[in-house]
């Protein structure tokens, strides 16, 4: 079962200047969400790749996030 699941995983590599969205904090902390609650937030721009799974991003107005 695991082998089948893992064979369908798509690896995503992000580059600086790519646009991304992140999981909304409310979606992580609350298991009883309204079905219309957004689970994603923002549109962020990747600034720097810190390692293979961590990125420094910024909002469109230029403010950096960690």
PDB file of N, CA and C in Angstrom:
ATOM      1  N   UNK A   1       0.820  -1.194   0.000  1.00  0.00           N
ATOM      2  CA  UNK A   1       0.000   0.000   0.000  1.00  0.00           C
ATOM      3  C   UNK A   1       0.869   1.266   0.000  1.00  0.00           C
ATOM      4  N   UNK A   2       1.877   1.287   0.847  1.00  0.00           N
ATOM      5  CA  UNK A   2       2.759   2.451   0.922  1.00  0.00           C
ATOM      6  C   UNK A   2       3.503   2.662  -0.389  1.00  0.00           C
ATOM      7  N   UNK A   3       3.972   1.591  -0.959  1.00  0.00           N
ATOM      8  CA  UNK A   3       4.715   1.686  -2.216  1.00  0.00           C
ATOM      9  C   UNK A   3       3.839   2.277  -3.322  1.00  0.00           C
ATOM     10  N   UNK A   4       2.578   1.867  -3.380  1.00  0.00           N
ATOM     11  CA  UNK A   4       1.644   2.400  -4.376  1.00  0.00           C
ATOM     12  C   UNK A   4       1.414   3.894  -4.153  1.00  0.00           C
ATOM     13  N   UNK A   5       1.169   4.286  -2.902  1.00  0.00           N
ATOM     14  CA  UNK A   5       0.926   5.692  -2.579  1.00  0.00           C
ATOM     15  C   UNK A   5       2.145   6.544  -2.938  1.00  0.00           C
ATOM     16  N   UNK A   6       3.313   6.104  -2.524  1.00  0.00           N
ATOM     17  CA  UNK A   6       4.530   6.876  -2.762  1.00  0.00           C
ATOM     18  C   UNK A   6       4.882   6.977  -4.240  1.00  0.00           C
ATOM     19  N   UNK A   7       4.429   6.045  -5.049  1.00  0.00           N
ATOM     20  CA  UNK A   7       4.734   6.105  -6.475  1.00  0.00           C
ATOM     21  C   UNK A   7       3.961   7.219  -7.184  1.00  0.00           C
ATOM     22  N   UNK A   8       2.912   7.742  -6.558  1.00  0.00           N
ATOM     23  CA  UNK A   8       2.103   8.800  -7.158  1.00  0.00           C
ATOM     24  C   UNK A   8       2.392  10.188  -6.582  1.00  0.00           C
ATOM     25  N   UNK A   9       3.385  10.302  -5.725  1.00  0.00           N
ATOM     26  CA  UNK A   9       3.761  11.586  -5.141  1.00  0.00           C
ATOM     27  C   UNK A   9       4.532  12.395  -6.184  1.00  0.00           C
ATOM     28  N   UNK A  10       4.159  13.657  -6.334  1.00  0.00           N
ATOM     29  CA  UNK A  10       4.868  14.541  -7.254  1.00  0.00           C
ATOM     30  C   UNK A  10       5.779  15.455  -6.439  1.00  0.00           C
ATOM     31  N   UNK A  11       7.060  15.409  -6.713  1.00  0.00           N
ATOM     32  CA  UNK A  11       8.029  16.254  -6.026  1.00  0.00           C
ATOM     33  C   UNK A  11       7.940  17.649  -6.622  1.00  0.00           C
ATOM     34  N   UNK A  12       7.832  18.638  -5.766  1.00  0.00           N
ATOM     35  CA  UNK A  12       7.721  20.014  -6.230  1.00  0.00           C
ATOM     36  C   UNK A  12       8.980  20.778  -5.822  1.00  0.00           C
ATOM     37  N   UNK A  13       9.670  21.296  -6.784  1.00  0.00           N
ATOM     38  CA  UNK A  13      10.839  22.128  -6.532  1.00  0.00           C
ATOM     39  C   UNK A  13      10.455  23.568  -6.808  1.00  0.00           C
ATOM     40  N   UNK A  14      10.678  24.429  -5.838  1.00  0.00           N
ATOM     41  CA  UNK A  14      10.351  25.841  -5.989  1.00  0.00           C
ATOM     42  C   UNK A  14      11.629  26.630  -6.210  1.00  0.00           C
ATOM     43  N   UNK A  15      11.527  27.649  -7.019  1.00  0.00           N
ATOM     44  CA  UNK A  15      12.652  28.519  -7.338  1.00  0.00           C
ATOM     45  C   UNK A  15      12.349  29.928  -6.835  1.00  0.00           C
ATOM     46  N   UNK A  16      13.381  30.751  -6.595  1.00  0.00           N
ATOM     47  CA  UNK A  16      13.120  32.145  -6.237  1.00  0.00           C
ATOM     48  C   UNK A  16      12.231  32.807  -7.287  1.00  0.00           C
ATOM     49  N   UNK A  17      11.319  33.648  -6.828  1.00  0.00           N
ATOM     50  CA  UNK A  17      10.337  34.388  -7.632  1.00  0.00           C
ATOM     51  C   UNK A  17       9.098  33.565  -7.955  1.00  0.00           C
ATOM     52  N   UNK A  18       9.021  32.293  -7.531  1.00  0.00           N
ATOM     53  CA  UNK A  18       7.794  31.510  -7.703  1.00  0.00           C
ATOM     54  C   UNK A  18       6.722  32.009  -6.743  1.00  0.00           C
ATOM     55  N   UNK A  19       5.472  31.967  -7.173  1.00  0.00           N
ATOM     56  CA  UNK A  19       4.345  32.335  -6.317  1.00  0.00           C
ATOM     57  C   UNK A  19       3.818  31.086  -5.625  1.00  0.00           C
ATOM     58  N   UNK A  20       3.609  31.178  -4.313  1.00  0.00           N
ATOM     59  CA  UNK A  20       3.125  30.035  -3.533  1.00  0.00           C
ATOM     60  C   UNK A  20       2.068  30.500  -2.541  1.00  0.00           C
ATOM     61  N   UNK A  21       1.308  29.542  -2.015  1.00  0.00           N
ATOM     62  CA  UNK A  21       0.351  29.797  -0.935  1.00  0.00           C
ATOM     63  C   UNK A  21       0.743  28.892   0.221  1.00  0.00           C
ATOM     64  N   UNK A  22       0.345  29.267   1.455  1.00  0.00           N
ATOM     65  CA  UNK A  22       0.661  28.419   2.600  1.00  0.00           C
ATOM     66  C   UNK A  22      -0.608  28.048   3.342  1.00  0.00           C
ATOM     67  N   UNK A  23      -0.532  26.977   4.119  1.00  0.00           N
ATOM     68  CA  UNK A  23      -1.675  26.525   4.896  1.00  0.00           C
ATOM     69  C   UNK A  23      -2.017  27.575   5.940  1.00  0.00           C
ATOM     70  N   UNK A  24      -3.286  27.927   6.034  1.00  0.00           N
ATOM     71  CA  UNK A  24      -3.730  28.926   7.005  1.00  0.00           C
ATOM     72  C   UNK A  24      -3.529  28.388   8.415  1.00  0.00           C
ATOM     73  N   UNK A  25      -3.066  29.242   9.327  1.00  0.00           N
ATOM     74  CA  UNK A  25      -2.826  28.834  10.707  1.00  0.00           C
ATOM     75  C   UNK A  25      -4.091  28.313  11.369  1.00  0.00           C
ATOM     76  N   UNK A  26      -5.234  28.880  11.049  1.00  0.00           N
ATOM     77  CA  UNK A  26      -6.487  28.430  11.654  1.00  0.00           C
ATOM     78  C   UNK A  26      -6.817  27.003  11.231  1.00  0.00           C
ATOM     79  N   UNK A  27      -6.423  26.603  10.047  1.00  0.00           N
ATOM     80  CA  UNK A  27      -6.695  25.244   9.574  1.00  0.00           C
ATOM     81  C   UNK A  27      -5.850  24.220  10.322  1.00  0.00           C
ATOM     82  N   UNK A  28      -4.694  24.630  10.789  1.00  0.00           N
ATOM     83  CA  UNK A  28      -3.809  23.722  11.517  1.00  0.00           C
ATOM     84  C   UNK A  28      -4.299  23.520  12.950  1.00  0.00           C
ATOM     85  N   UNK A  29      -4.758  24.585  13.598  1.00  0.00           N
ATOM     86  CA  UNK A  29      -5.068  24.538  15.023  1.00  0.00           C
ATOM     87  C   UNK A  29      -6.503  24.162  15.356  1.00  0.00           C
ATOM     88  N   UNK A  30      -7.408  24.212  14.408  1.00  0.00           N
ATOM     89  CA  UNK A  30      -8.807  23.924  14.700  1.00  0.00           C
ATOM     90  C   UNK A  30      -9.292  22.773  13.828  1.00  0.00           C
ATOM     91  N   UNK A  31      -9.698  21.700  14.477  1.00  0.00           N
ATOM     92  CA  UNK A  31     -10.165  20.550  13.704  1.00  0.00           C
ATOM     93  C   UNK A  31     -11.630  20.682  13.311  1.00  0.00           C
ATOM     94  N   UNK A  32     -12.378  21.569  13.971  1.00  0.00           N
ATOM     95  CA  UNK A  32     -13.796  21.749  13.644  1.00  0.00           C
ATOM     96  C   UNK A  32     -13.972  23.051  12.876  1.00  0.00           C
ATOM     97  N   UNK A  33     -13.670  23.015  11.599  1.00  0.00           N
ATOM     98  CA  UNK A  33     -13.781  24.198  10.751  1.00  0.00           C
ATOM     99  C   UNK A  33     -15.091  24.172   9.985  1.00  0.00           C
ATOM    100  N   UNK A  34     -15.609  25.349   9.717  1.00  0.00           N
ATOM    101  CA  UNK A  34     -16.751  25.468   8.823  1.00  0.00           C
ATOM    102  C   UNK A  34     -16.287  25.026   7.433  1.00  0.00           C
ATOM    103  N   UNK A  35     -17.160  24.413   6.673  1.00  0.00           N
ATOM    104  CA  UNK A  35     -16.734  23.893   5.374  1.00  0.00           C
ATOM    105  C   UNK A  35     -16.351  24.993   4.389  1.00  0.00           C
ATOM    106  N   UNK A  36     -16.731  26.228   4.663  1.00  0.00           N
ATOM    107  CA  UNK A  36     -16.375  27.333   3.776  1.00  0.00           C
ATOM    108  C   UNK A  36     -15.147  28.104   4.250  1.00  0.00           C
ATOM    109  N   UNK A  37     -14.546  27.683   5.348  1.00  0.00           N
ATOM    110  CA  UNK A  37     -13.347  28.337   5.857  1.00  0.00           C
ATOM    111  C   UNK A  37     -12.175  28.039   4.928  1.00  0.00           C
ATOM    112  N   UNK A  38     -11.446  29.069   4.584  1.00  0.00           N
ATOM    113  CA  UNK A  38     -10.302  28.896   3.699  1.00  0.00           C
ATOM    114  C   UNK A  38      -9.178  28.159   4.424  1.00  0.00           C
ATOM    115  N   UNK A  39      -8.587  27.181   3.775  1.00  0.00           N
ATOM    116  CA  UNK A  39      -7.473  26.456   4.371  1.00  0.00           C
ATOM    117  C   UNK A  39      -6.130  26.948   3.839  1.00  0.00           C
ATOM    118  N   UNK A  40      -6.144  27.900   2.935  1.00  0.00           N
ATOM    119  CA  UNK A  40      -4.927  28.475   2.371  1.00  0.00           C
ATOM    120  C   UNK A  40      -4.945  29.976   2.588  1.00  0.00           C
ATOM    121  N   UNK A  41      -3.776  30.571   2.669  1.00  0.00           N
ATOM    122  CA  UNK A  41      -3.710  32.021   2.819  1.00  0.00           C
ATOM    123  C   UNK A  41      -2.597  32.596   1.965  1.00  0.00           C
ATOM    124  N   UNK A  42      -2.821  33.860   1.605  1.00  0.00           N
ATOM    125  CA  UNK A  42      -1.825  34.645   0.911  1.00  0.00           C
ATOM    126  C   UNK A  42      -1.479  34.186  -0.489  1.00  0.00           C
ATOM    127  N   UNK A  43      -0.721  34.993  -1.114  1.00  0.00           N
ATOM    128  CA  UNK A  43       0.086  34.637  -2.265  1.00  0.00           C
ATOM    129  C   UNK A  43       1.449  35.204  -1.927  1.00  0.00           C
ATOM    130  N   UNK A  44       2.400  34.335  -1.770  1.00  0.00           N
ATOM    131  CA  UNK A  44       3.732  34.727  -1.345  1.00  0.00           C
ATOM    132  C   UNK A  44       4.718  34.504  -2.479  1.00  0.00           C
ATOM    133  N   UNK A  45       5.807  35.254  -2.444  1.00  0.00           N
ATOM    134  CA  UNK A  45       6.880  35.117  -3.425  1.00  0.00           C
ATOM    135  C   UNK A  45       8.068  34.483  -2.716  1.00  0.00           C
ATOM    136  N   UNK A  46       8.625  33.435  -3.294  1.00  0.00           N
ATOM    137  CA  UNK A  46       9.802  32.803  -2.700  1.00  0.00           C
ATOM    138  C   UNK A  46      10.994  33.721  -2.910  1.00  0.00           C
ATOM    139  N   UNK A  47      11.662  34.028  -1.812  1.00  0.00           N
ATOM    140  CA  UNK A  47      12.831  34.897  -1.822  1.00  0.00           C
ATOM    141  C   UNK A  47      14.112  34.081  -1.954  1.00  0.00           C
ATOM    142  N   UNK A  48      14.320  33.187  -0.975  1.00  0.00           N
ATOM    143  CA  UNK A  48      15.548  32.400  -0.896  1.00  0.00           C
ATOM    144  C   UNK A  48      15.190  30.969  -0.505  1.00  0.00           C
ATOM    145  N   UNK A  49      15.864  29.999  -1.091  1.00  0.00           N
ATOM    146  CA  UNK A  49      15.728  28.610  -0.660  1.00  0.00           C
ATOM    147  C   UNK A  49      16.755  28.374   0.448  1.00  0.00           C
ATOM    148  N   UNK A  50      16.278  28.115   1.674  1.00  0.00           N
ATOM    149  CA  UNK A  50      17.175  27.906   2.806  1.00  0.00           C
ATOM    150  C   UNK A  50      17.748  26.491   2.806  1.00  0.00           C
ATOM    151  N   UNK A  51      16.921  25.508   2.516  1.00  0.00           N
ATOM    152  CA  UNK A  51      17.353  24.131   2.267  1.00  0.00           C
ATOM    153  C   UNK A  51      16.290  23.480   1.393  1.00  0.00           C
ATOM    154  N   UNK A  52      16.321  22.171   1.240  1.00  0.00           N
ATOM    155  CA  UNK A  52      15.424  21.528   0.276  1.00  0.00           C
ATOM    156  C   UNK A  52      13.947  21.617   0.631  1.00  0.00           C
ATOM    157  N   UNK A  53      13.621  21.931   1.883  1.00  0.00           N
ATOM    158  CA  UNK A  53      12.201  22.013   2.261  1.00  0.00           C
ATOM    159  C   UNK A  53      11.850  23.284   3.028  1.00  0.00           C
ATOM    160  N   UNK A  54      12.760  24.242   3.127  1.00  0.00           N
ATOM    161  CA  UNK A  54      12.485  25.510   3.813  1.00  0.00           C
ATOM    162  C   UNK A  54      12.825  26.675   2.895  1.00  0.00           C
ATOM    163  N   UNK A  55      11.912  27.649   2.889  1.00  0.00           N
ATOM    164  CA  UNK A  55      12.085  28.805   2.020  1.00  0.00           C
ATOM    165  C   UNK A  55      11.808  30.076   2.798  1.00  0.00           C
ATOM    166  N   UNK A  56      12.490  31.150   2.438  1.00  0.00           N
ATOM    167  CA  UNK A  56      12.147  32.466   2.963  1.00  0.00           C
ATOM    168  C   UNK A  56      11.222  33.095   1.930  1.00  0.00           C
ATOM    169  N   UNK A  57      10.058  33.564   2.393  1.00  0.00           N
ATOM    170  CA  UNK A  57       9.076  34.123   1.473  1.00  0.00           C
ATOM    171  C   UNK A  57       8.759  35.555   1.851  1.00  0.00           C
ATOM    172  N   UNK A  58       8.185  36.284   0.913  1.00  0.00           N
ATOM    173  CA  UNK A  58       7.743  37.647   1.182  1.00  0.00           C
ATOM    174  C   UNK A  58       6.360  37.849   0.591  1.00  0.00           C
ATOM    175  N   UNK A  59       5.599  38.746   1.220  1.00  0.00           N
ATOM    176  CA  UNK A  59       4.287  39.116   0.716  1.00  0.00           C
ATOM    177  C   UNK A  59       4.509  40.090  -0.439  1.00  0.00           C
ATOM    178  N   UNK A  60       3.494  40.293  -1.258  1.00  0.00           N
ATOM    179  CA  UNK A  60       3.630  41.200  -2.406  1.00  0.00           C
ATOM    180  C   UNK A  60       4.071  42.602  -2.014  1.00  0.00           C
ATOM    181  N   UNK A  61       3.752  43.052  -0.787  1.00  0.00           N
ATOM    182  CA  UNK A  61       4.144  44.404  -0.386  1.00  0.00           C
ATOM    183  C   UNK A  61       5.609  44.481   0.035  1.00  0.00           C
ATOM    184  N   UNK A  62       6.328  43.354  -0.020  1.00  0.00           N
ATOM    185  CA  UNK A  62       7.755  43.363   0.246  1.00  0.00           C
ATOM    186  C   UNK A  62       8.162  42.932   1.631  1.00  0.00           C
ATOM    187  N   UNK A  63       7.219  42.736   2.566  1.00  0.00           N
ATOM    188  CA  UNK A  63       7.559  42.333   3.927  1.00  0.00           C
ATOM    189  C   UNK A  63       7.984  40.867   3.924  1.00  0.00           C
ATOM    190  N   UNK A  64       9.109  40.558   4.578  1.00  0.00           N
ATOM    191  CA  UNK A  64       9.613  39.189   4.595  1.00  0.00           C
ATOM    192  C   UNK A  64       8.991  38.389   5.730  1.00  0.00           C
ATOM    193  N   UNK A  65       8.736  37.115   5.484  1.00  0.00           N
ATOM    194  CA  UNK A  65       8.254  36.176   6.489  1.00  0.00           C
ATOM    195  C   UNK A  65       9.257  35.045   6.596  1.00  0.00           C
ATOM    196  N   UNK A  66       9.284  34.357   7.722  1.00  0.00           N
ATOM    197  CA  UNK A  66      10.206  33.222   7.887  1.00  0.00           C
ATOM    198  C   UNK A  66       9.470  31.927   7.705  1.00  0.00           C
TER     199      UNK A  66
END
